[in-house]
CSV table of C-alpha atoms in Angstrom, one decimal:
chain,number,residue,atom,x,y,z
C,129,VAL,CA,51.8,41.1,-18.1
C,130,GLN,CA,48.5,42.2,-16.6
C,131,PRO,CA,47.2,40.0,-13.7
C,132,ARG,CA,43.9,38.2,-14.3
C,133,LEU,CA,41.0,40.0,-12.6
C,134,ARG,CA,38.5,38.6,-10.1
C,135,CYS,CA,34.8,39.4,-10.3
C,136,ASN,CA,35.3,42.4,-8.0
C,137,GLY,CA,38.3,43.7,-10.0
C,138,GLY,CA,41.1,42.5,-7.7
C,139,PRO,CA,43.9,40.2,-8.7
C,140,ALA,CA,43.1,36.6,-9.3
C,141,MET,CA,43.7,34.2,-6.4
C,142,LYS,CA,43.5,30.5,-6.0
C,143,THR,CA,40.8,29.0,-3.8
C,144,PRO,CA,41.4,25.6,-2.3
C,145,ILE,CA,38.9,23.0,-3.4
C,146,HIS,CA,37.8,22.4,0.2
C,147,ASP,CA,37.1,26.1,0.8
C,148,ALA,CA,35.1,26.3,-2.4
C,149,VAL,CA,33.0,23.3,-1.5
C,150,VAL,CA,32.3,24.7,1.9
C,151,ARG,CA,31.3,28.1,0.5
C,152,GLN,CA,29.0,26.7,-2.2
C,153,THR,CA,27.5,24.2,0.3
C,154,ASP,CA,26.7,27.1,2.6
C,155,VAL,CA,24.8,28.8,-0.3
C,156,LEU,CA,23.0,25.5,-1.1
C,157,LEU,CA,21.9,24.9,2.5
C,158,ALA,CA,20.8,28.5,2.9
C,159,ASN,CA,18.5,28.2,-0.2
C,160,VAL,CA,17.0,24.9,1.1
C,161,GLN,CA,16.6,26.4,4.6
C,162,VAL,CA,14.5,29.3,3.2
C,163,LEU,CA,12.1,26.7,1.8
C,164,VAL,CA,12.0,24.7,5.0
C,165,ASP,CA,11.2,27.9,6.9
C,166,ILE,CA,8.2,28.7,4.7
C,167,HIS,CA,6.9,25.1,4.4
C,168,ARG,CA,3.2,24.8,5.1
C,169,PRO,CA,1.1,21.9,3.9
C,170,ASP,CA,-1.2,22.7,1.0
C,171,PRO,CA,-4.4,20.6,1.4
C,172,SER,CA,-5.5,21.7,-2.1
C,173,ASP,CA,-2.5,20.1,-3.7
C,174,SER,CA,-3.2,16.4,-4.5
C,175,SER,CA,-0.4,15.9,-6.9
C,176,GLU,CA,2.3,13.3,-6.2
C,177,TRP,CA,5.0,15.9,-6.6
C,178,GLY,CA,3.7,18.9,-4.8
C,179,PHE,CA,5.7,21.2,-2.5
C,180,ASP,CA,5.8,18.7,0.4
C,181,GLU,CA,7.0,15.8,-1.7
C,182,GLN,CA,9.6,17.9,-3.5
C,183,LEU,CA,11.0,19.2,-0.2
C,184,PHE,CA,11.0,15.7,1.3
C,185,HIS,CA,12.8,14.3,-1.8
C,186,LEU,CA,15.3,17.2,-1.7
C,187,ALA,CA,16.2,16.7,2.0
C,188,THR,CA,16.4,13.0,1.8
C,189,SER,CA,18.6,13.1,-1.3
C,190,LEU,CA,21.1,15.5,0.4
C,191,ASP,CA,21.0,13.1,3.4
C,192,LYS,CA,21.7,10.0,1.4
C,193,TRP,CA,24.1,11.2,-1.3
C,194,PHE,CA,26.1,14.1,0.0
C,195,VAL,CA,28.3,12.2,2.4
C,196,ASP,CA,28.3,8.5,1.7
C,197,PRO,CA,25.6,6.7,-0.3
C,198,GLY,CA,26.7,3.3,1.1
C,199,SER,CA,26.6,4.2,4.8
C,200,GLU,CA,24.1,3.0,7.4
C,201,ARG,CA,22.7,6.5,7.4
C,202,ALA,CA,21.9,6.2,3.7
C,203,LYS,CA,20.2,2.8,4.3
C,204,ALA,CA,18.1,4.6,7.0
C,205,VAL,CA,17.1,7.2,4.4
C,206,ASP,CA,16.0,4.5,2.1
C,207,ALA,CA,13.9,3.0,4.9
C,208,LEU,CA,12.4,6.4,5.6
C,209,ARG,CA,11.5,6.9,1.9
C,210,ALA,CA,9.8,3.5,1.8
C,211,ARG,CA,7.6,4.6,4.7
C,212,ARG,CA,7.0,8.3,4.0
C,213,LYS,CA,6.6,10.7,1.1
C,214,ARG,CA,6.5,13.9,3.1
C,215,LEU,CA,7.0,15.3,6.6
C,216,ASP,CA,4.9,17.9,8.4
C,217,PRO,CA,6.6,21.3,8.8
C,218,GLY,CA,7.9,20.6,12.3
C,219,GLU,CA,9.3,17.2,11.4
C,220,MET,CA,10.9,18.7,8.2
C,221,SER,CA,12.5,21.5,10.1
C,222,ALA,CA,14.0,19.1,12.6
C,223,TYR,CA,15.0,16.6,9.9
C,224,PHE,CA,16.7,19.2,7.7
C,225,ALA,CA,18.6,20.7,10.7
C,226,GLU,CA,19.9,17.2,11.3
C,227,VAL,CA,20.9,16.7,7.6
C,228,ALA,CA,22.6,20.1,7.4
C,229,ASP,CA,24.5,19.4,10.7
C,230,GLY,CA,25.6,16.1,9.3
C,231,ILE,CA,26.8,17.7,6.1
C,232,ARG,CA,28.7,20.4,8.0
C,233,ARG,CA,30.4,17.8,10.2
C,234,HIS,CA,31.4,15.9,7.1
C,235,LEU,CA,32.9,19.1,5.6
C,236,ASP,CA,34.6,19.9,8.9
C,237,SER,CA,36.4,16.5,8.7
C,238,ARG,CA,38.2,17.8,5.6
C,239,PRO,CA,37.4,14.7,3.4
C,240,ASP,CA,39.7,13.6,0.6
C,241,TRP,CA,37.8,15.1,-2.3
C,242,GLU,CA,39.4,12.8,-4.9
C,243,GLY,CA,38.8,9.7,-2.7
C,244,HIS,CA,35.7,7.4,-3.1
C,245,PRO,CA,33.4,6.2,-0.3
C,246,ASP,CA,33.6,2.4,0.0
C,247,GLY,CA,32.0,0.7,-3.0
C,248,CYS,CA,31.1,4.0,-4.7
C,249,ALA,CA,32.1,4.8,-8.3
C,250,TRP,CA,31.9,8.5,-7.7
C,251,SER,CA,34.5,10.6,-5.8
C,252,ARG,CA,33.5,12.7,-2.8
C,253,LEU,CA,33.8,15.8,-5.0
C,254,GLU,CA,31.6,14.3,-7.7
C,255,LEU,CA,29.0,13.4,-5.1
C,256,VAL,CA,28.9,17.0,-3.8
C,257,MET,CA,28.8,18.4,-7.3
C,258,ALA,CA,25.9,16.1,-8.2
C,259,GLN,CA,24.0,17.1,-5.1
C,260,ASP,CA,24.5,20.8,-5.7
C,261,ARG,CA,23.1,20.4,-9.2
C,262,HIS,CA,20.2,18.1,-8.1
C,263,ALA,CA,19.3,20.2,-5.1
C,264,MET,CA,19.3,23.5,-7.0
C,265,HIS,CA,17.0,21.9,-9.6
C,266,HIS,CA,14.5,21.2,-6.8
C,267,VAL,CA,15.0,24.6,-5.2
C,268,GLY,CA,14.1,26.2,-8.6
C,269,TYR,CA,11.2,23.9,-9.0
C,270,LEU,CA,9.8,24.8,-5.6
C,271,HIS,CA,10.3,28.6,-6.3
C,272,ALA,CA,8.3,28.1,-9.6
C,273,TRP,CA,5.7,26.0,-7.8
C,274,LEU,CA,5.1,28.9,-5.3
C,275,LYS,CA,4.9,31.5,-8.0
C,276,GLN,CA,2.5,29.4,-10.0
C,277,ARG,CA,0.2,29.4,-7.0
C,278,GLY,CA,0.3,33.1,-6.7
C,279,CYS,CA,2.8,33.1,-3.7
C,280,GLU,CA,5.7,35.4,-3.6
C,281,ALA,CA,8.8,33.3,-4.1
C,282,PRO,CA,11.3,33.5,-1.2
C,283,ALA,CA,14.6,35.4,-1.5
C,284,TRP,CA,17.2,33.6,-3.5
C,285,LYS,CA,20.6,33.1,-1.9
C,286,GLY,CA,23.3,33.7,-4.5
C,287,LEU,CA,27.0,34.6,-4.9
C,288,ASP,CA,26.5,38.2,-3.6
C-alpha cells in the first residue's frame, strides 16, 4: 500500500487541530497586518465602505468574535463601533497590535476547540473558522479596492 502524499511529496502526517488553527491564524493576521501597514486615509473616498471603514470593521470583528463574543471585551468593541466608523492610521496600528496580541494569547492558552464560550451557540473552532472566512473576504475586498484605484495591491500571504 502506497502512503498518501503531502503537498510537497512526503508521506502524509496528522496535524493537531490546535497547531493548524495557530498556523492559519498566523497567515490571517499577516495578511491583515500588511493592510494596516499601508493604511493611509483617502480624502477623495466619501463612500460609507471605503478602505478605512472596511479595515475598521475587519479589526473590530476579529476583536469581538475570535475569542469570546459574549465577553466584556466584546461589549467594549460594540461601544467602540457605536462611536466610531474608522481609526486614523496610528490608532489603527495600535488597535490591531492589541487585537493580534489578544488573539495570540488566546491561542497560547490552548482553548478547548469543541467547547463553547458561555452563552454562545458556536464552538471556539467554529468562531475561528467563521472569522477566517469573514476576515479574508475583507482582505480580498481591500486588495480589490486598492487595485480599482490604481494602487499596487500589497503582497498576499499564502500557504507557501
